[in-house]
Amino acid sequence: MMRYGQQDVTDDDIQAIVAVCNSDFLTQGPQVPKFETAVAQYVSAKHAVAVNSATAALHISCLALGLTEGDVLWTSPITFPASANCALYCRASIDFVDIDIRTYNICPIALERKLVQAELLGKLPKILVAVHMCGQPCDMASIAKLSKKYGFSVIEDASHAIGARYQSECIGSCTFSDITIFSFHPVKIITTGEGGMAVTNNTEVANKLMLLRSHGITRDPDNFTVGSEGPWYYQQVELGFNYRMNDIQAALGLSQISRLNYYIERRRELASYYNELLEGLPLVLPFQISSCLSSWHLYAIRLNLEILKVTRRQVVEELQSRGIGVNVHYIPVHTHPFYEKLGFCRGDFPIAERYYREALTIPLHVNLTSDDQLFVAAALQEVLN
Ligand SMILES: *Cc1c(COP(=O)(O)O)cnc(C)c1O
């Protein structure tokens, strides 16, 4: 099966992992801060805090920004549920902002409209999680302007978007946000097996993130409430977690990030070849904002169902039966049974729901060949006609 996304692990990656296995540290050791520095430098952020998943990064980012009971977090319905679940981990409530049908990202106009209403009701969000869907950056300038006007914090969920650029800056520079989080799950742009990272320019937030990823325990005497009782002494000053990344993961990440520029370049080439091959089919191809550079985590197309004689389900099943691992990203979060129990209904976010009915992700990963792409395009053409 040709999968929609897949990791690229080289001999160098394997050597890096083996070297850690032969070293003194398996859990967080010297590789973790090295990987943190590499990511911080790549994206031009002051601080980076590695954790064991993007989900963990979202959770402690919300806590570090003070999200708690009685607060509200907003995000896009077109995302992986983790972007929304983080609100509920903090006992805050969740709401969504509909997407822009061109970019599949949060629509800044819908956001402003919802903020005006929320202000009247006295229910402004504390945090907005902006998801860079498929690797295409959100309209961060508009979001930042609104965040200043209405006083909410911004977390960029850049699980799809390490290596992407907004205007001339790397996603992760946090010029328009408080924190940016990345995922290193194997289908993402670079991998650590499982893993994530939060980057920020705010030193206080970074210190809080570091505390929360490891039980809320500090070993720094400057942070003790009383004098140290001896060399063994530490204090738990917050309720934290074990969200640590280990050195095996960090060594893999460090080896992978050395190929990030090549990965983005390769994904870009693959995307433009698909654009060429699929032109003229009854499809909406990915729209790209000219001032941004997508990291092309996903190549998501929309079927023009009005003129097609086949359903989306038939297209998916037919392509899968030919060994093409197409998928759909994403089921709108508010339509999951768990979220319906919270009171959300179908029809609440009509653009997201329409996008979902038409969406199809076709394979895109760095080891895909031109022949693979020709095969996918020919199969699509046949199935759609
Ligand atoms: C993958 C993903 C996550 C979760 O990442 P993990 O590292 O698996 O926890 C969160 N948000 C988005 C948009 C994702 O694609």
GROMACS .gro file of C-alpha atoms and ligand atoms in nm:
model
  400
    1MET     CA    1   0.000   0.000   0.000
    2MET     CA    2   0.130   0.345  -0.096
    3ARG     CA    3   0.063   0.537   0.227
    4TYR     CA    4  -0.056   0.898   0.244
    5GLY     CA    5   0.240   0.985   0.465
    6GLN     CA    6   0.546   0.796   0.582
    7GLN     CA    7   0.869   0.854   0.773
    8ASP     CA    8   1.213   0.860   0.613
    9VAL     CA    9   1.472   0.694   0.838
   10THR     CA   10   1.829   0.680   0.707
   11ASP     CA   11   2.141   0.488   0.816
   12ASP     CA   12   2.266   0.808   0.980
   13ASP     CA   13   1.947   0.824   1.187
   14ILE     CA   14   1.995   0.463   1.296
   15GLN     CA   15   2.360   0.526   1.390
   16ALA     CA   16   2.252   0.823   1.601
   17ILE     CA   17   2.000   0.607   1.786
   18VAL     CA   18   2.251   0.326   1.841
   19ALA     CA   19   2.505   0.573   1.980
   20VAL     CA   20   2.254   0.682   2.246
   21CYS     CA   21   2.178   0.321   2.335
   22ASN     CA   22   2.549   0.273   2.401
   23SER     CA   23   2.571   0.590   2.613
   24ASP     CA   24   2.496   0.667   2.979
   25PHE     CA   25   2.159   0.833   2.915
   26LEU     CA   26   1.845   0.677   2.778
   27THR     CA   27   1.595   0.923   2.919
   28GLN     CA   28   1.645   1.300   2.901
   29GLY     CA   29   2.022   1.353   2.872
   30PRO     CA   30   2.252   1.562   2.652
   31GLN     CA   31   2.067   1.493   2.324
   32VAL     CA   32   1.745   1.663   2.436
   33PRO     CA   33   1.892   2.013   2.486
   34LYS     CA   34   2.090   1.970   2.162
   35PHE     CA   35   1.771   1.896   1.971
   36GLU     CA   36   1.594   2.184   2.146
   37THR     CA   37   1.871   2.423   2.041
   38ALA     CA   38   1.862   2.293   1.683
   39VAL     CA   39   1.486   2.353   1.655
   40ALA     CA   40   1.503   2.693   1.829
   41GLN     CA   41   1.781   2.803   1.591
   42TYR     CA   42   1.606   2.670   1.282
   43VAL     CA   43   1.281   2.854   1.355
   44SER     CA   44   1.444   3.159   1.523
   45ALA     CA   45   1.274   3.120   1.862
   46LYS     CA   46   1.442   3.204   2.194
   47HIS     CA   47   1.336   2.891   2.384
   48ALA     CA   48   1.239   2.536   2.294
   49VAL     CA   49   1.098   2.271   2.528
   50ALA     CA   50   1.092   1.912   2.401
   51VAL     CA   51   0.814   1.679   2.517
   52ASN     CA   52   0.686   1.333   2.429
   53SER     CA   53   0.407   1.447   2.191
   54ALA     CA   54   0.246   1.755   2.039
   55THR     CA   55  -0.059   1.670   2.250
   56ALA     CA   56   0.155   1.708   2.564
   57ALA     CA   57   0.298   2.033   2.423
   58LEU     CA   58  -0.056   2.168   2.372
   59HIS     CA   59  -0.159   2.067   2.724
   60ILE     CA   60   0.130   2.234   2.907
   61SER     CA   61   0.118   2.535   2.674
   62CYS     CA   62  -0.242   2.596   2.778
   63LEU     CA   63  -0.144   2.560   3.145
   64ALA     CA   64   0.157   2.789   3.104
   65LEU     CA   65  -0.073   3.055   2.955
   66GLY     CA   66  -0.300   3.021   3.257
   67LEU     CA   67  -0.598   2.841   3.101
   68THR     CA   68  -0.829   2.713   3.373
   69GLU     CA   69  -1.189   2.643   3.472
   70GLY     CA   70  -1.427   2.913   3.348
   71ASP     CA   71  -1.200   3.004   3.053
   72VAL     CA   72  -1.270   2.936   2.687
   73LEU     CA   73  -1.032   2.817   2.413
   74TRP     CA   74  -1.114   2.849   2.043
   75THR     CA   75  -0.968   2.652   1.756
   76SER     CA   76  -1.049   2.529   1.404
   77PRO     CA   77  -1.294   2.241   1.356
   78ILE     CA   78  -1.068   2.110   1.077
   79THR     CA   79  -0.788   1.964   1.283
   80PHE     CA   80  -0.686   1.657   1.478
   81PRO     CA   81  -0.889   1.647   1.804
   82ALA     CA   82  -0.577   1.715   2.015
   83SER     CA   83  -0.595   2.086   1.918
   84ALA     CA   84  -0.927   2.106   2.104
   85ASN     CA   85  -0.884   1.842   2.376
   86CYS     CA   86  -0.611   2.050   2.542
   87ALA     CA   87  -0.879   2.297   2.657
   88LEU     CA   88  -1.075   2.023   2.828
   89TYR     CA   89  -0.762   1.884   3.002
   90CYS     CA   90  -0.747   2.223   3.177
   91ARG     CA   91  -1.121   2.213   3.266
   92ALA     CA   92  -1.176   2.509   3.033
   93SER     CA   93  -1.446   2.501   2.767
   94ILE     CA   94  -1.404   2.478   2.392
   95ASP     CA   95  -1.551   2.651   2.091
   96PHE     CA   96  -1.462   2.663   1.722
   97VAL     CA   97  -1.423   2.921   1.446
   98ASP     CA   98  -1.519   2.820   1.092
   99ILE     CA   99  -1.257   2.791   0.819
  100ASP     CA  100  -1.173   2.979   0.502
  101ILE     CA  101  -1.278   2.750   0.213
  102ARG     CA  102  -0.969   2.846   0.013
  103THR     CA  103  -0.700   2.777   0.273
  104TYR     CA  104  -0.881   2.537   0.514
  105ASN     CA  105  -0.741   2.750   0.799
  106ILE     CA  106  -0.937   2.957   1.052
  107CYS     CA  107  -1.113   3.239   0.865
  108PRO     CA  108  -1.006   3.576   1.010
  109ILE     CA  109  -1.341   3.731   0.912
  110ALA     CA  110  -1.538   3.459   1.093
  111LEU     CA  111  -1.299   3.503   1.386
  112GLU     CA  112  -1.361   3.876   1.408
  113ARG     CA  113  -1.737   3.829   1.380
  114LYS     CA  114  -1.734   3.573   1.660
  115LEU     CA  115  -1.513   3.796   1.879
  116VAL     CA  116  -1.755   4.089   1.843
  117GLN     CA  117  -2.040   3.864   1.960
  118ALA     CA  118  -1.835   3.705   2.238
  119GLU     CA  119  -1.743   4.048   2.372
  120LEU     CA  120  -2.110   4.142   2.395
  121LEU     CA  121  -2.178   3.819   2.583
  122GLY     CA  122  -1.872   3.863   2.806
  123LYS     CA  123  -1.731   3.530   2.687
  124LEU     CA  124  -1.411   3.619   2.504
  125PRO     CA  125  -1.162   3.335   2.457
  126LYS     CA  126  -0.847   3.319   2.668
  127ILE     CA  127  -0.655   3.127   2.401
  128LEU     CA  128  -0.685   3.074   2.026
  129VAL     CA  129  -0.515   2.765   1.881
  130ALA     CA  130  -0.435   2.847   1.517
  131VAL     CA  131  -0.376   2.531   1.314
  132HIS     CA  132  -0.157   2.556   1.002
  133MET     CA  133  -0.358   2.303   0.805
  134CYS     CA  134  -0.156   2.084   0.565
  135GLY     CA  135   0.147   2.307   0.638
  136GLN     CA  136   0.000   2.627   0.495
  137PRO     CA  137   0.036   2.912   0.747
  138CYS     CA  138  -0.273   3.082   0.890
  139ASP     CA  139  -0.326   3.455   0.839
  140MET     CA  140  -0.113   3.532   1.144
  141ALA     CA  141  -0.100   3.910   1.101
  142SER     CA  142  -0.481   3.933   1.119
  143ILE     CA  143  -0.494   3.690   1.411
  144ALA     CA  144  -0.226   3.883   1.604
  145LYS     CA  145  -0.410   4.210   1.546
  146LEU     CA  146  -0.731   4.061   1.685
  147SER     CA  147  -0.546   3.901   1.977
  148LYS     CA  148  -0.420   4.245   2.084
  149LYS     CA  149  -0.762   4.406   2.041
  150TYR     CA  150  -0.952   4.136   2.231
  151GLY     CA  151  -0.680   4.026   2.472
  152PHE     CA  152  -0.641   3.656   2.402
  153SER     CA  153  -0.322   3.448   2.375
  154VAL     CA  154  -0.227   3.260   2.058
  155ILE     CA  155  -0.083   2.910   2.030
  156GLU     CA  156   0.017   2.801   1.680
  157ASP     CA  157  -0.048   2.430   1.627
  158ALA     CA  158   0.230   2.378   1.375
  159SER     CA  159   0.213   1.998   1.386
  160HIS     CA  160   0.201   2.015   1.004
  161ALA     CA  161   0.423   2.314   0.958
  162ILE     CA  162   0.783   2.282   1.072
  163GLY     CA  163   0.985   2.431   0.785
  164ALA     CA  164   0.694   2.642   0.657
  165ARG     CA  165   0.734   3.016   0.618
  166TYR     CA  166   0.491   3.296   0.691
  167GLN     CA  167   0.595   3.600   0.488
  168SER     CA  168   0.973   3.590   0.533
  169GLU     CA  169   0.983   3.418   0.872
  170CYS     CA  170   0.987   3.055   0.977
  171ILE     CA  171   0.678   2.920   1.148
  172GLY     CA  172   0.795   2.896   1.510
  173SER     CA  173   0.952   3.242   1.528
  174CYS     CA  174   0.645   3.332   1.740
  175THR     CA  175   0.639   3.685   1.598
  176PHE     CA  176   0.257   3.666   1.595
  177SER     CA  177   0.196   3.420   1.881
  178ASP     CA  178   0.287   3.329   2.239
  179ILE     CA  179   0.383   2.967   2.173
  180THR     CA  180   0.421   2.744   1.868
  181ILE     CA  181   0.401   2.366   1.901
  182PHE     CA  182   0.538   2.096   1.668
  183SER     CA  183   0.468   1.722   1.633
  184PHE     CA  184   0.730   1.460   1.552
  185HIS     CA  185   0.484   1.175   1.497
  186PRO     CA  186   0.610   0.951   1.210
  187VAL     CA  187   0.367   1.090   0.949
  188LYS     CA  188   0.477   1.449   1.016
  189ILE     CA  189   0.761   1.634   0.838
  190ILE     CA  190   1.039   1.511   1.071
  191THR     CA  191   1.002   1.240   1.333
  192THR     CA  192   1.127   1.122   1.671
  193GLY     CA  193   0.896   0.816   1.672
  194GLU     CA  194   0.665   1.002   1.908
  195GLY     CA  195   0.748   1.351   2.023
  196GLY     CA  196   0.668   1.718   2.026
  197MET     CA  197   0.808   2.058   2.109
  198ALA     CA  198   0.689   2.397   2.227
  199VAL     CA  199   0.885   2.707   2.125
  200THR     CA  200   0.841   3.057   2.265
  201ASN     CA  201   1.020   3.390   2.302
  202ASN     CA  202   0.880   3.438   2.654
  203THR     CA  203   1.132   3.326   2.920
  204GLU     CA  204   0.871   3.299   3.196
  205VAL     CA  205   0.649   3.079   2.977
  206ALA     CA  206   0.949   2.862   2.882
  207ASN     CA  207   1.039   2.809   3.250
  208LYS     CA  208   0.681   2.711   3.326
  209LEU     CA  209   0.680   2.465   3.035
  210MET     CA  210   1.001   2.303   3.162
  211LEU     CA  211   0.857   2.269   3.510
  212LEU     CA  212   0.529   2.119   3.388
  213ARG     CA  213   0.692   1.859   3.160
  214SER     CA  214   0.864   1.700   3.458
  215HIS     CA  215   0.624   1.672   3.754
  216GLY     CA  216   0.638   2.041   3.847
  217ILE     CA  217   0.966   1.962   4.021
  218THR     CA  218   1.253   2.211   4.041
  219ARG     CA  219   1.614   2.146   4.136
  220ASP     CA  220   1.710   2.512   4.104
  221PRO     CA  221   1.773   2.659   4.455
  222ASP     CA  222   1.663   3.000   4.322
  223ASN     CA  223   1.312   2.861   4.286
  224PHE     CA  224   1.292   2.696   4.632
  225THR     CA  225   1.050   2.837   4.889
  226VAL     CA  226   1.300   2.751   5.166
  227GLY     CA  227   1.676   2.694   5.170
  228SER     CA  228   1.811   2.370   5.026
  229GLU     CA  229   1.831   2.081   5.273
  230GLY     CA  230   2.127   1.923   5.090
  231PRO     CA  231   2.254   1.796   4.758
  232TRP     CA  232   1.956   1.555   4.720
  233TYR     CA  233   1.700   1.828   4.768
  234TYR     CA  234   1.431   1.924   4.519
  235GLN     CA  235   1.085   2.075   4.548
  236GLN     CA  236   0.757   2.015   4.373
  237VAL     CA  237   0.609   2.360   4.319
  238GLU     CA  238   0.338   2.287   4.058
  239LEU     CA  239   0.125   1.990   3.955
  240GLY     CA  240   0.324   1.869   3.653
  241PHE     CA  241   0.347   1.553   3.444
  242ASN     CA  242   0.599   1.314   3.299
  243TYR     CA  243   0.594   1.451   2.946
  244ARG     CA  244   0.971   1.423   2.891
  245MET     CA  245   1.124   1.339   2.555
  246ASN     CA  246   1.405   1.084   2.586
  247ASP     CA  247   1.756   1.092   2.440
  248ILE     CA  248   1.683   0.818   2.186
  249GLN     CA  249   1.403   1.030   2.040
  250ALA     CA  250   1.607   1.351   2.055
  251ALA     CA  251   1.903   1.189   1.874
  252LEU     CA  252   1.668   1.078   1.596
  253GLY     CA  253   1.516   1.427   1.579
  254LEU     CA  254   1.858   1.591   1.566
  255SER     CA  255   1.962   1.365   1.280
  256GLN     CA  256   1.631   1.427   1.098
  257ILE     CA  257   1.636   1.806   1.129
  258SER     CA  258   1.964   1.816   0.935
  259ARG     CA  259   1.754   1.709   0.633
  260LEU     CA  260   1.460   1.944   0.695
  261ASN     CA  261   1.546   2.186   0.412
  262TYR     CA  262   1.575   1.896   0.170
  263TYR     CA  263   1.243   1.753   0.294
  264ILE     CA  264   1.058   2.081   0.236
  265GLU     CA  265   1.217   2.122  -0.107
  266ARG     CA  266   1.124   1.766  -0.203
  267ARG     CA  267   0.765   1.803  -0.080
  268ARG     CA  268   0.735   2.123  -0.279
  269GLU     CA  269   0.854   1.949  -0.595
  270LEU     CA  270   0.609   1.663  -0.539
  271ALA     CA  271   0.322   1.907  -0.483
  272SER     CA  272   0.395   2.103  -0.800
  273TYR     CA  273   0.411   1.782  -1.002
  274TYR     CA  274   0.070   1.680  -0.864
  275ASN     CA  275  -0.060   2.028  -0.954
  276GLU     CA  276   0.052   1.965  -1.311
  277LEU     CA  277  -0.080   1.608  -1.333
  278LEU     CA  278  -0.421   1.680  -1.181
  279GLU     CA  279  -0.502   1.998  -1.367
  280GLY     CA  280  -0.830   1.970  -1.555
  281LEU     CA  281  -0.980   1.697  -1.334
  282PRO     CA  282  -1.308   1.777  -1.152
  283LEU     CA  283  -1.114   1.870  -0.838
  284VAL     CA  284  -1.016   2.173  -0.634
  285LEU     CA  285  -0.637   2.166  -0.600
  286PRO     CA  286  -0.458   2.314  -0.296
  287PHE     CA  287  -0.469   2.694  -0.300
  288GLN     CA  288  -0.144   2.861  -0.198
  289ILE     CA  289  -0.098   3.207  -0.054
  290SER     CA  290   0.184   3.369  -0.249
  291SER     CA  291   0.349   3.536   0.054
  292CYS     CA  292   0.379   3.201   0.238
  293LEU     CA  293   0.569   2.880   0.184
  294SER     CA  294   0.381   2.566   0.284
  295SER     CA  295   0.571   2.272   0.432
  296TRP     CA  296   0.330   2.048   0.237
  297HIS     CA  297   0.258   1.801   0.517
  298LEU     CA  298  -0.053   1.693   0.328
  299TYR     CA  299  -0.172   1.723  -0.029
  300ALA     CA  300  -0.548   1.761   0.025
  301ILE     CA  301  -0.781   1.799  -0.270
  302ARG     CA  302  -1.157   1.853  -0.287
  303LEU     CA  303  -1.386   1.656  -0.513
  304ASN     CA  304  -1.631   1.854  -0.722
  305LEU     CA  305  -1.924   1.638  -0.605
  306GLU     CA  306  -2.183   1.841  -0.796
  307ILE     CA  307  -2.057   1.718  -1.130
  308LEU     CA  308  -1.925   1.375  -1.026
  309LYS     CA  309  -2.127   1.056  -1.063
  310VAL     CA  310  -1.929   0.883  -0.785
  311THR     CA  311  -1.939   0.950  -0.411
  312ARG     CA  312  -1.633   1.042  -0.206
  313ARG     CA  313  -1.659   0.704  -0.036
  314GLN     CA  314  -1.653   0.522  -0.371
  315VAL     CA  315  -1.347   0.723  -0.476
  316VAL     CA  316  -1.164   0.637  -0.152
  317GLU     CA  317  -1.254   0.268  -0.166
  318GLU     CA  318  -1.166   0.240  -0.535
  319LEU     CA  319  -0.826   0.406  -0.488
  320GLN     CA  320  -0.750   0.200  -0.177
  321SER     CA  321  -0.833  -0.119  -0.368
  322ARG     CA  322  -0.560  -0.015  -0.616
  323GLY     CA  323  -0.308   0.014  -0.335
  324ILE     CA  324  -0.325   0.392  -0.301
  325GLY     CA  325  -0.356   0.481   0.068
  326VAL     CA  326  -0.575   0.788   0.039
  327ASN     CA  327  -0.725   0.934   0.356
  328VAL     CA  328  -0.942   1.221   0.479
  329HIS     CA  329  -0.813   1.508   0.697
  330TYR     CA  330  -1.010   1.581   0.908
  331ILE     CA  331  -1.349   1.481   1.045
  332PRO     CA  332  -1.470   1.815   1.189
  333VAL     CA  333  -1.389   1.790   1.561
  334HIS     CA  334  -1.729   1.920   1.674
  335THR     CA  335  -1.907   1.631   1.496
  336HIS     CA  336  -1.736   1.358   1.699
  337PRO     CA  337  -1.977   1.191   1.947
  338PHE     CA  338  -1.775   1.320   2.244
  339TYR     CA  339  -1.809   1.679   2.123
  340GLU     CA  340  -2.177   1.634   2.033
  341LYS     CA  341  -2.231   1.536   2.397
  342LEU     CA  342  -2.087   1.877   2.488
  343GLY     CA  343  -2.365   2.039   2.284
  344PHE     CA  344  -2.214   2.088   1.937
  345CYS     CA  345  -2.433   1.999   1.638
  346ARG     CA  346  -2.393   1.928   1.269
  347GLY     CA  347  -2.452   2.256   1.091
  348ASP     CA  348  -2.265   2.463   1.352
  349PHE     CA  349  -1.964   2.520   1.122
  350PRO     CA  350  -2.099   2.477   0.767
  351ILE     CA  351  -1.782   2.561   0.573
  352ALA     CA  352  -1.578   2.306   0.771
  353GLU     CA  353  -1.851   2.048   0.717
  354ARG     CA  354  -1.865   2.115   0.344
  355TYR     CA  355  -1.486   2.090   0.320
  356TYR     CA  356  -1.501   1.756   0.502
  357ARG     CA  357  -1.760   1.611   0.261
  358GLU     CA  358  -1.536   1.691  -0.036
  359ALA     CA  359  -1.187   1.635   0.105
  360LEU     CA  360  -0.940   1.370   0.002
  361THR     CA  361  -0.571   1.340   0.096
  362ILE     CA  362  -0.353   1.170  -0.164
  363PRO     CA  363  -0.008   1.024  -0.085
  364LEU     CA  364   0.273   1.272  -0.030
  365HIS     CA  365   0.601   1.180   0.134
  366VAL     CA  366   0.964   1.234   0.046
  367ASN     CA  367   1.024   0.886  -0.097
  368LEU     CA  368   0.731   0.899  -0.337
  369THR     CA  369   0.854   0.863  -0.700
  370SER     CA  370   0.733   1.030  -1.021
  371ASP     CA  371   0.600   0.690  -1.123
  372ASP     CA  372   0.399   0.672  -0.800
  373GLN     CA  373   0.255   1.015  -0.875
  374LEU     CA  374   0.171   0.920  -1.234
  375PHE     CA  375  -0.001   0.608  -1.102
  376VAL     CA  376  -0.207   0.810  -0.851
  377ALA     CA  377  -0.305   1.068  -1.113
  378ALA     CA  378  -0.406   0.803  -1.369
  379ALA     CA  379  -0.611   0.615  -1.107
  380LEU     CA  380  -0.786   0.936  -0.999
  381GLN     CA  381  -0.866   1.026  -1.357
  382GLU     CA  382  -1.014   0.681  -1.419
  383VAL     CA  383  -1.215   0.673  -1.096
  384LEU     CA  384  -1.354   1.023  -1.142
  385ASN     CA  385  -1.468   0.970  -1.500
  386LIG     C1  386  -0.055   1.513   1.473
  386LIG     C2  387  -0.125   1.631   1.523
  386LIG     C3  388  -0.139   1.658   1.660
  386LIG     C4  389  -0.095   1.562   1.767
  386LIG     O1  390   0.037   1.527   1.755
  386LIG     P1  391   0.100   1.413   1.850
  386LIG     O2  392   0.247   1.441   1.843
  386LIG     O3  393   0.062   1.283   1.788
  386LIG     O4  394   0.044   1.431   1.985
  386LIG     C5  395  -0.198   1.777   1.699
  386LIG     N1  396  -0.247   1.863   1.608
  386LIG     C6  397  -0.239   1.840   1.476
  386LIG     C7  398  -0.293   1.942   1.381
  386LIG     C8  399  -0.181   1.722   1.429
  386LIG     O5  400  -0.175   1.698   1.299
   0.00000   0.00000   0.00000
